[in-house]
Coordinates of C-alpha atoms and ligand atoms in Angstrom, one line a residue:
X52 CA -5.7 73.8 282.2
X53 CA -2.5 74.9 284.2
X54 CA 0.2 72.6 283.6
X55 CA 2.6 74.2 286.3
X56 CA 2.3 76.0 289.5
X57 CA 5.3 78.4 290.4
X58 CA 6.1 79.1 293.9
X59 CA 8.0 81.9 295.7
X60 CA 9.1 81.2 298.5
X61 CA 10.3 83.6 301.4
X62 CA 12.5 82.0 304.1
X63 CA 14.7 79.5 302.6
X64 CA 15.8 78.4 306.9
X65 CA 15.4 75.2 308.5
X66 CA 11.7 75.0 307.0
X67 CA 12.1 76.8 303.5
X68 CA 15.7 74.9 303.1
X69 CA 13.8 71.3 303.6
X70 CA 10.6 72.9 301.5
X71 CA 12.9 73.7 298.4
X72 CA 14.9 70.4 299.1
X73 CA 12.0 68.3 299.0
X74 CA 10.1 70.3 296.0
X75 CA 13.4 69.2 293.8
X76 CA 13.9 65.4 295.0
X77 CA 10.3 64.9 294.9
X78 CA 9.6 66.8 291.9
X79 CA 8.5 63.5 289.8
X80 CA 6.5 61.9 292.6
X81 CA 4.6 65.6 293.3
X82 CA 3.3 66.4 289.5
X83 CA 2.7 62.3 289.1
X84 CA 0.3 62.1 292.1
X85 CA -0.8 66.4 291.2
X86 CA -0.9 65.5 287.8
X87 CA 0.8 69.2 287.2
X88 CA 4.7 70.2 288.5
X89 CA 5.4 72.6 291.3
X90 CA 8.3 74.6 290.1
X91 CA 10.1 76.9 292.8
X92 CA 10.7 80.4 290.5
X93 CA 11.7 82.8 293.4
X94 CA 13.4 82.5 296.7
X95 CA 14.0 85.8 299.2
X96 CA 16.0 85.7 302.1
X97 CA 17.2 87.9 304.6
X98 CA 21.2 87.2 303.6
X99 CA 21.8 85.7 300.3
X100 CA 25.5 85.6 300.8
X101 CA 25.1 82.9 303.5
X102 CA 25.9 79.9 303.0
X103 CA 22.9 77.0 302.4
X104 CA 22.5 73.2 303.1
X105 CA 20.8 73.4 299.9
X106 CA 22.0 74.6 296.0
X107 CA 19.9 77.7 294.8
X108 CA 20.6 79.1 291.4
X109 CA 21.1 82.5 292.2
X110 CA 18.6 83.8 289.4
X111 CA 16.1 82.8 291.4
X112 CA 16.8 84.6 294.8
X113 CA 15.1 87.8 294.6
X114 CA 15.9 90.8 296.3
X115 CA 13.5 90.9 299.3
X116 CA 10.0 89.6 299.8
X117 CA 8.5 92.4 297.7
X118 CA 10.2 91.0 294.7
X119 CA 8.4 87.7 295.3
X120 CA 5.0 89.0 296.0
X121 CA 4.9 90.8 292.9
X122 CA 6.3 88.9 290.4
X123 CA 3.6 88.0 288.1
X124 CA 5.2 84.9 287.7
X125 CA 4.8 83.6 291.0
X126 CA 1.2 81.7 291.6
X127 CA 1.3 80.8 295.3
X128 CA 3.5 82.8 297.4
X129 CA 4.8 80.2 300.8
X130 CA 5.9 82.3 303.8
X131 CA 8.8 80.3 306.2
X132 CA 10.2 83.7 307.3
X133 CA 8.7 83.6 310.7
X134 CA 7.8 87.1 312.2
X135 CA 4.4 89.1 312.7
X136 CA 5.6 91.8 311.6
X137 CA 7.0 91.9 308.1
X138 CA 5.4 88.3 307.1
X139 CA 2.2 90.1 308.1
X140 CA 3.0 92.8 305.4
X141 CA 4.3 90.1 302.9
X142 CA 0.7 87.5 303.7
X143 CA -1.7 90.5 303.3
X144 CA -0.2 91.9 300.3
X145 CA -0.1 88.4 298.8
X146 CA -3.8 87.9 299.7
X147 CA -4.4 91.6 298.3
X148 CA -3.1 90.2 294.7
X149 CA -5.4 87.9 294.9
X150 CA -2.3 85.0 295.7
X151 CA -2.6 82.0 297.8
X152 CA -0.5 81.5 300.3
X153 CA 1.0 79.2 302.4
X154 CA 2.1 79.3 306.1
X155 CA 3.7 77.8 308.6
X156 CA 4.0 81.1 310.6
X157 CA 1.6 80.2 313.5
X158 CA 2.6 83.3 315.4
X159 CA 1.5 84.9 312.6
X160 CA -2.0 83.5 312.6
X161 CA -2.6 84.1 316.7
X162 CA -1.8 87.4 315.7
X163 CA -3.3 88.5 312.7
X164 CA -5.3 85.8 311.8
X165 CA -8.7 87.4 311.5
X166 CA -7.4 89.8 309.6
X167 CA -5.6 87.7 307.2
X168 CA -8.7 85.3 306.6
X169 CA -10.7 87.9 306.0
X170 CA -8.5 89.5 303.2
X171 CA -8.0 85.9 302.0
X172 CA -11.8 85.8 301.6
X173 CA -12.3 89.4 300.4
X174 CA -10.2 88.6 297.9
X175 CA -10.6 85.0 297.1
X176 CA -7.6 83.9 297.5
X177 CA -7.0 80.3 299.7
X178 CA -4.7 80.5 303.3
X179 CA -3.5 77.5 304.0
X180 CA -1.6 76.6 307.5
X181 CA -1.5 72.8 307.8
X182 CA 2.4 73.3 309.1
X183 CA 1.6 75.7 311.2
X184 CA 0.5 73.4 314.2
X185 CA 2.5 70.3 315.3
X186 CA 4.8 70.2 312.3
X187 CA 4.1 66.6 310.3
X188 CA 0.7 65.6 311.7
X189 CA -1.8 67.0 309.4
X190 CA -4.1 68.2 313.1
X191 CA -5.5 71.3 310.8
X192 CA -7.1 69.0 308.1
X193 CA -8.4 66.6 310.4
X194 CA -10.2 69.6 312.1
X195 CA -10.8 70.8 309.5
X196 CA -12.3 68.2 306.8
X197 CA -11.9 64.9 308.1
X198 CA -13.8 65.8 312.0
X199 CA -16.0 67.9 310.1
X200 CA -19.9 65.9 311.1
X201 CA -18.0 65.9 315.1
X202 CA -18.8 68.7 317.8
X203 CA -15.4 69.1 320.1
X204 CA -15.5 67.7 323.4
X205 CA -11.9 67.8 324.2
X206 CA -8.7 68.3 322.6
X207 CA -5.1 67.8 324.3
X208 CA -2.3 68.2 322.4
X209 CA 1.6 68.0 323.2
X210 CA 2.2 70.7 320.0
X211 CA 5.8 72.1 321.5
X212 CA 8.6 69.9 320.0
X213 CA 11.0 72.1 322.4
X214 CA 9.4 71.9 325.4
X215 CA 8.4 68.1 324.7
X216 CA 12.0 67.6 323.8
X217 CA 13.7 69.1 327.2
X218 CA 11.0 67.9 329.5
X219 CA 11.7 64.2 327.8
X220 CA 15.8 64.2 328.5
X221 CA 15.2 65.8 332.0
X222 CA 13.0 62.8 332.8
X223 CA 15.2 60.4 331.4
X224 CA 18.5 61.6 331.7
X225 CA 18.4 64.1 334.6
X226 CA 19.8 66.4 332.2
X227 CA 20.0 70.1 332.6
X228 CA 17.8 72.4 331.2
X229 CA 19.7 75.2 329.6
X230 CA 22.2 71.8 328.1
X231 CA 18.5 70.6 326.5
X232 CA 17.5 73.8 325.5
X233 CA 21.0 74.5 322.9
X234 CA 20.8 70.9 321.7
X235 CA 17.1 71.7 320.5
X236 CA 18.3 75.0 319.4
X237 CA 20.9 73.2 317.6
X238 CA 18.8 71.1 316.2
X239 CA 16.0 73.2 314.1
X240 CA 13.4 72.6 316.8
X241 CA 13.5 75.8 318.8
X242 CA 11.8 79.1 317.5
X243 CA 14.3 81.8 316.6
X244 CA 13.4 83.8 320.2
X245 CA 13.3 80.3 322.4
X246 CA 11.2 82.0 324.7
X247 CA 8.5 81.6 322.6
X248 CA 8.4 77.8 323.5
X249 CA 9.6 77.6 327.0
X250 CA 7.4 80.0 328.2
X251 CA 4.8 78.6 326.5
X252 CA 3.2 80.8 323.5
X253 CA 4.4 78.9 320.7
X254 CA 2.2 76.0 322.3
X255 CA -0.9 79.0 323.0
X256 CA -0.7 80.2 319.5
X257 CA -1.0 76.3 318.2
X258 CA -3.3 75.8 320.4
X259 CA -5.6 79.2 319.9
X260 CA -5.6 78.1 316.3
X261 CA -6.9 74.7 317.0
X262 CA -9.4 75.9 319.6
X263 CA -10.5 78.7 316.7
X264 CA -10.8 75.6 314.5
X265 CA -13.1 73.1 316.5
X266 CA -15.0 75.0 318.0
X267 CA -16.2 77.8 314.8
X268 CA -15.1 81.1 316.3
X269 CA -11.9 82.8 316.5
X270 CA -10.0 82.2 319.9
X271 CA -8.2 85.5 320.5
X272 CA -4.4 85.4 321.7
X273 CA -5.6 87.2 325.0
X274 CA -7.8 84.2 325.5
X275 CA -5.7 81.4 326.4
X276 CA -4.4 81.5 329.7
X277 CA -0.3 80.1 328.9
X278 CA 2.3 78.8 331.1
X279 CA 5.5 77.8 330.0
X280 CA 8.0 74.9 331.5
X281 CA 11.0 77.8 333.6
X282 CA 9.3 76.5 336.7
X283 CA 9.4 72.3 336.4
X284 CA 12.4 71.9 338.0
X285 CA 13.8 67.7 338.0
X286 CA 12.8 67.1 341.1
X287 CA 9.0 67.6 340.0
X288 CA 9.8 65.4 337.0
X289 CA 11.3 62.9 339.9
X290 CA 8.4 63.2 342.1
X291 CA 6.2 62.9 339.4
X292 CA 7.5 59.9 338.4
X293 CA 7.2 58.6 342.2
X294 CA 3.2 59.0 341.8
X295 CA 2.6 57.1 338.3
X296 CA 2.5 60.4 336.6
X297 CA 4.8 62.2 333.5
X298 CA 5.1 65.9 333.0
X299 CA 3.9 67.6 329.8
X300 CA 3.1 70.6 328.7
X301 CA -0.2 70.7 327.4
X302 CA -2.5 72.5 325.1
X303 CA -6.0 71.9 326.1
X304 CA -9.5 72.8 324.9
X305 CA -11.9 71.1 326.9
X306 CA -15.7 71.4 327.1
X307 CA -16.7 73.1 330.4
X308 CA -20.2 72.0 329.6
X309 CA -19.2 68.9 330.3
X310 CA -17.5 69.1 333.4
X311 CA -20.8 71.2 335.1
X312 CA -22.3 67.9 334.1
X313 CA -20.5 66.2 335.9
X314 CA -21.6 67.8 339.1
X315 CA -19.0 70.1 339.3
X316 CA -19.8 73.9 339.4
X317 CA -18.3 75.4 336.5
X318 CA -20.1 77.1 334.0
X319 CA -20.1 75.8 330.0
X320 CA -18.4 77.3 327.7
X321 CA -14.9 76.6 326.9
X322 CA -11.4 76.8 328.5
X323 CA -8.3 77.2 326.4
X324 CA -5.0 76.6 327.8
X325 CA -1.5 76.2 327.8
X326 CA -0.2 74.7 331.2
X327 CA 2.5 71.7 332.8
X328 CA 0.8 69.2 334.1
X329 CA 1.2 65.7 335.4
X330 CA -0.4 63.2 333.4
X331 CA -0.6 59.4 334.2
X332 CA 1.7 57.2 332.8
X333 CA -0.6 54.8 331.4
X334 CA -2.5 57.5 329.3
X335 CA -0.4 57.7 325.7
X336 CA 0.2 61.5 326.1
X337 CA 2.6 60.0 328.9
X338 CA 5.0 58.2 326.4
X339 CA 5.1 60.6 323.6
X340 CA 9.0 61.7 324.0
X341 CA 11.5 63.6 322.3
X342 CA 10.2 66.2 319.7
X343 CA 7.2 64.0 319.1
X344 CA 4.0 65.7 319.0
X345 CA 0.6 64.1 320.2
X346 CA -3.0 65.0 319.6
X347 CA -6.0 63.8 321.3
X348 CA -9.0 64.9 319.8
X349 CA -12.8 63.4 321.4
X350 CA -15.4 64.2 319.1
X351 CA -18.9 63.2 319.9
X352 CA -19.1 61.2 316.5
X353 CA -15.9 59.4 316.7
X354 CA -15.3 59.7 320.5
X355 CA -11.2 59.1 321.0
X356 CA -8.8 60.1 318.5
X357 CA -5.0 60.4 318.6
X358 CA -2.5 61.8 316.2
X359 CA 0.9 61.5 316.7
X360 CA 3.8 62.1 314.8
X361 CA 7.2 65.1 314.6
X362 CA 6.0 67.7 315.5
X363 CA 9.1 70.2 314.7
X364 CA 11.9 70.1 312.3
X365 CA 12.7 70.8 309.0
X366 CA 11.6 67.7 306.9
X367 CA 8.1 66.7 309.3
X368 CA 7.2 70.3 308.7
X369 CA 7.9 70.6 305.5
X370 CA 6.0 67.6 305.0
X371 CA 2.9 69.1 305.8
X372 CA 3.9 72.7 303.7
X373 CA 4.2 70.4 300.9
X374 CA 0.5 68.8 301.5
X375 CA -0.7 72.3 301.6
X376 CA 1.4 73.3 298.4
X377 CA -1.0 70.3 297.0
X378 CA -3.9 71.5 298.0
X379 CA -2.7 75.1 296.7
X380 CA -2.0 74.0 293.0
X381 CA -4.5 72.1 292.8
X382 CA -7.4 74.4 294.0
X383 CA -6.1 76.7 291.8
X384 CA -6.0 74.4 288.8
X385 CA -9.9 73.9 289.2
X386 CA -10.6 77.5 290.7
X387 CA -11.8 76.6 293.7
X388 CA -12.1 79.2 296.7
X389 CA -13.0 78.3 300.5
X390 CA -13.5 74.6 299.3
X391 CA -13.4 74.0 303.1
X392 CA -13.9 77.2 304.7
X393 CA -11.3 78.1 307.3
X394 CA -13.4 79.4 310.7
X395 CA -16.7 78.8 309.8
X396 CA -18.8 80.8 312.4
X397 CA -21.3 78.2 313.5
X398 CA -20.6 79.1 317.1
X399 CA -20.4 82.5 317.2
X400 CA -22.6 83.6 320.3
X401 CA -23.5 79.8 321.2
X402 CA -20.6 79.1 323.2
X403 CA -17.6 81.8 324.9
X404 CA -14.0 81.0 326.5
X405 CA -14.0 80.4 329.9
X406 CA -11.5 82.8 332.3
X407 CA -8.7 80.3 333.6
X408 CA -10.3 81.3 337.1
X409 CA -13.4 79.0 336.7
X410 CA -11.3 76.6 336.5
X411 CA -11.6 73.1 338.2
X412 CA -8.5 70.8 338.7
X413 CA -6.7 69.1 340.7
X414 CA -3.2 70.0 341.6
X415 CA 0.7 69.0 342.7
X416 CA 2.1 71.4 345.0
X417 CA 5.3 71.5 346.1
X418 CA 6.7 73.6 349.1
X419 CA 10.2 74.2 350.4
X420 CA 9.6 74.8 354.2
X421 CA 11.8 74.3 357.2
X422 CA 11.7 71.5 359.1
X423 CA 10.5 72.1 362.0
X424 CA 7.1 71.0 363.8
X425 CA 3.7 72.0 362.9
X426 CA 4.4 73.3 359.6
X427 CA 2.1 70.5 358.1
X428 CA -0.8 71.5 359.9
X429 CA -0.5 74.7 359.6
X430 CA -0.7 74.3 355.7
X431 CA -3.5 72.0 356.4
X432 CA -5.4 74.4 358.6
X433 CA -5.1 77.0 355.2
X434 CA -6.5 74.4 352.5
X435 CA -8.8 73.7 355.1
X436 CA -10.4 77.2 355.5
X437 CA -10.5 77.0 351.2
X438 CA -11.9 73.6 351.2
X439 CA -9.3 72.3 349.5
X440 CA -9.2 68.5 350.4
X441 CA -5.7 67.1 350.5
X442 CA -5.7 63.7 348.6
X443 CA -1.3 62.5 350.0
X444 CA 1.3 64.9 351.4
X445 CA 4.8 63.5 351.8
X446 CA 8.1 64.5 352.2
X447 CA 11.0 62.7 349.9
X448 CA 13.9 61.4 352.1
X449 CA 17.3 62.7 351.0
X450 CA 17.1 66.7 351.1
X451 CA 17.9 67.1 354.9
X452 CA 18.6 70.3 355.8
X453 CA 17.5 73.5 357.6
X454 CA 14.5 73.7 354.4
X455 CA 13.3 70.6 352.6
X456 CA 10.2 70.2 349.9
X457 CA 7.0 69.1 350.8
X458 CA 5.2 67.6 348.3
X459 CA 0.9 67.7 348.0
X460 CA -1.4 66.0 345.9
X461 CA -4.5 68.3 346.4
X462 CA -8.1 67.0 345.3
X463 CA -10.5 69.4 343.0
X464 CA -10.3 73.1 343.2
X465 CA -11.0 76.2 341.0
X466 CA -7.7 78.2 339.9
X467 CA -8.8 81.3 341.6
X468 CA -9.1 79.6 345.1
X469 CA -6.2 77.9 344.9
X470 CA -4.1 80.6 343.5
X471 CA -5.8 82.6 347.3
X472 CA -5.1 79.4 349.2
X473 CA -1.0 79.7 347.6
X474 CA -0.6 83.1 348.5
X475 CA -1.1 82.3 351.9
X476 CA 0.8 79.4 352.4
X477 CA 3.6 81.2 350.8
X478 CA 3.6 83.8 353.3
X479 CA 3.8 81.3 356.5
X480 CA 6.7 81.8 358.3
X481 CA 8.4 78.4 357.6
X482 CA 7.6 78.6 353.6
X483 CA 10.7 79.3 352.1
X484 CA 10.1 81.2 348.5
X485 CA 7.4 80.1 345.4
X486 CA 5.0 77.3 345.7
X487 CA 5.8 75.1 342.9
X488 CA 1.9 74.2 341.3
X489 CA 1.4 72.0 338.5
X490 CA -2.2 70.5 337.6
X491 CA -2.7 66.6 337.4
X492 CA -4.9 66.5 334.3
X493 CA -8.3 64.5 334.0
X494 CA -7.7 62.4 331.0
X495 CA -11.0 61.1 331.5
X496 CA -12.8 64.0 331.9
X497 CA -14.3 66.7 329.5
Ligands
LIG611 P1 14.7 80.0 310.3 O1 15.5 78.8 310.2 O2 15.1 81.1 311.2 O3 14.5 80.6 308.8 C1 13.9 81.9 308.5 C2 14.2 82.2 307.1 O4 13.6 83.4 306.8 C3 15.7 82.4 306.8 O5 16.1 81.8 305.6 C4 15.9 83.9 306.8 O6 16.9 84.4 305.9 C5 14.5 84.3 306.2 N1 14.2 85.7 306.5 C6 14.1 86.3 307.7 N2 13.7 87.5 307.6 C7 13.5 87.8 306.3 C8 13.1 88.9 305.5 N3 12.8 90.1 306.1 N4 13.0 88.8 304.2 C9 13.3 87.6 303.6 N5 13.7 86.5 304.3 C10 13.8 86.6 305.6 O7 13.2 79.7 310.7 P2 12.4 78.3 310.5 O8 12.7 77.4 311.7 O9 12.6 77.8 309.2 O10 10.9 78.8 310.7 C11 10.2 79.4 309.7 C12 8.7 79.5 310.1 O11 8.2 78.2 310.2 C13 8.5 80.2 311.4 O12 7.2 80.9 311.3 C14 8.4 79.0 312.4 O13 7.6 79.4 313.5 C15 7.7 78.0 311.5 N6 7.9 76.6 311.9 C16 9.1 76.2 312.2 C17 9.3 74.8 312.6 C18 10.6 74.3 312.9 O14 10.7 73.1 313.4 N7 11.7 75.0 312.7 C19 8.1 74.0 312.6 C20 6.9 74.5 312.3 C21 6.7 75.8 311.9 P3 18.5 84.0 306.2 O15 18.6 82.5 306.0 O16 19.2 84.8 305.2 O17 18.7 84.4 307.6
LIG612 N1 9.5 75.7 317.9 C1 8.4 74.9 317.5 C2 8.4 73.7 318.4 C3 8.6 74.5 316.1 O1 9.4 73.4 319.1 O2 7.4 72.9 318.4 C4 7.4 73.7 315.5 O3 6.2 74.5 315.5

């Protein structure tokens, strides 16, 4: 019976650093609860020479990721490198030795992830990813295990810390939006290209994976239709605010099944996206600040569920690294292969993703336009001609001047007609520049 499990670890950065950190303080605690000791035996990382928050002997920093892989000695390998490219080549060559390995790498997963399961089954050898999606709260094995008897009505998730983190302190500090963006940086939370979370694919590759997990078939990147935050200015955060609603950037996988049941005309299948949107304050998505993470899950078992909890940083994720370095050691102390298989296919060919065109919501808009009579009805007289039904229009006191917004709460409407209705209200002579549109998110709905 294995005694010890020895890791190798690749990355040893904000994640790996809190990873090795936490295997040594906790070593006790870990092999009393595993009943066996996790032992770190190898550590790559791009610079050795730099210095580390944390002590590493250096016998145990190897070369490069190669010398991780194969070194016999190493049992599960745990890739924190970040990357597709070279953690691709490091994950499969793991799998290939027949090594489990653990992730947190969840661009990784949108990318390659089919392949990588695959050789994880071909060669029975566990991928586990719990860190991988909203850093501390253990979303994948609640998918996964704990929701298993539940079909997937909706899921809504806040999974960027960034983006949850500047969007917070713009709300309630007025504060600037590059200033947020370095403190996050600063601060572990931002990926090593921020782009990735301000523009929103960090939260479409967390939310891809989660999509791929409740609903049985793999969600491919090209499938979720992403926006990212460049566009909220803190006026919208003000105006929101003004109307009872918060901004958030949401990852959503909702049921369009259900919505066609609800007379409207779209038709089922599912719609996975990454999007701003207002939602009202009293829902608790609202009130989950800072670099919190939030996921609502309604099963048709359990109905509501929320998880909440950090959803970036170096100790919540390595938190849930550590839950999967559990589950690692001690599948592999009772040779145990897919014990909960990862995508299970049950819905392959019952149920497709729906383009973002079909659909159905309804929408802030706001418009810079000069101020000058008629411009509201001629607006008007264009959502009019869509059937787009216009549910308050106002303009906020306190931006006089040749242009001034206009803001418009606008009631149901497909993305692709209000996308045609934008493009002509944009080209009205008194619209100055880009329609700013955000969605207003049915809580209640599907
Ligand atoms: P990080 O701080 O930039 O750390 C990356 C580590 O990988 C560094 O130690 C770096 O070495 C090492 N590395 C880079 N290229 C390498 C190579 N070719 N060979 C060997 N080592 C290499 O990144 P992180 O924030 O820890 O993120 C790691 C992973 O966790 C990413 O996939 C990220 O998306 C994911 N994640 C991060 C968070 C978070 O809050 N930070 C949360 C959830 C998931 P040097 O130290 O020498 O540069
Ligand atoms: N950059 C990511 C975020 C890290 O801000 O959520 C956690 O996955």
């Amino acid at each position: 019976m294995m005694q010890q499990v020895n890791l190798g670890l690749i990355g040893g950065g904000t994640v790996g650093g809190a990873v090795f950190a936490a295997l040594s303080e906790r070593a006790d605690l870990l092999t009393a609860r595993l009943g066996l000791r996790l032992s770190v035996v190898s550590m790559a990382v791009r610079d050795a020479s730099r210095p580390r928050a944390f002590e590493i002997p250096a016998s145990l920093l190897a070369k490069d990721w190669k010398a991780v892989v194969h070194n016999p000695n190493v049992h599960v390998v745990v890739e924190l490198m970040g990357g597709t490219t070279t953690a691709r080549e490091a994950v499969l060559a793991a799998l290939q030795h027949g090594k489990p390995v653990v992730t947190a790498n969840k661009a990784l997963l949108s990318a390659h992830g089919e392949e990588l399961f695959a050789a994880a089954r071909a060669n029975l050898a566990n991928l586990y990813y719990e860190a991988s999606v909203a850093g501390g709260i253990p979303i994948i094995k609640i998918l996964r295990e704990s929701l298993v008897g539940n079909r997937t009505l909706a899921l809504r998730g806040i999974v960027n810390g960034t983006c949850n983190y500047i969007l917070t302190r713009m709300k309630l500090e007025g504060a600037d939006f590059a200033d947020v963006l370095a403190d996050a940086q600063r601060l572990g939370f931002a990926e090593a290209d921020p782009s990735l979370d301000v523009d929103g694919h960090d939260a479409a590759h967390k939310t891809g994976i989660l999509a791929s997990l409740a609903h049985g078939f793999w969600v491919r990147p090209e499938q979720v239709h992403v926006e990212g935050i460049r566009h909220v200015s803190r006026i919208d955060i003000q105006m929101a605010e003004r109307l009872g609603y918060t901004i958030k950037l949401l990852g959503v996988v909702k049921n369009m099944a259900a919505r066609a049941g609800k007379g409207r005309r779209s038709k089922a299948g599912i719609l996975v996206a990454v999007y701003p949107a207002l939602v009202r304050n009293d829902h608790v998505l609202a009130s989950v600040n800072h670099a919190f993470n939030a996921v609502a899950v309604r099963g048709d078992m359990v109905g509501e569920t929320l998880f909440y909890g950090r959803g970036a940083g170096g100790n919540p994720t390595a938190s849930s690294v550590l839950s999967d370095l559990a589950d690692a050691a001690l599948d592999l102390r009772h040779d145990s292969h897919e014990r909960v298989p990862a995508f299970v296919p049950h819905a392959r060919g019952k149920t497709h993703v729906v383009p973002m065109a079909e659909a159905v919501s309804r929408y802030y808009v706001r418009l810079t336009v000069m101020d000058r009579p008629g411009v509201f009805a001629r607006v008007a007289s264009v959502l009019g001609a869509a059937k787009i039904g216009i549910s308050s229009i106002f303009q906020p006191e306190g931006h006089e001047g040749e242009a001034v917004p206009v803001i418009l709460m606008l009631h149901d409407a497909s993305h692709a007609v209000l996308q045609k209705a934008m493009a002509r209200i944009a080209r009205l002579p008194a619209v100055r520049g880009i329609p700013t549109v955000l969605r207003v998110e049915d809580t209640e709905g599907a």
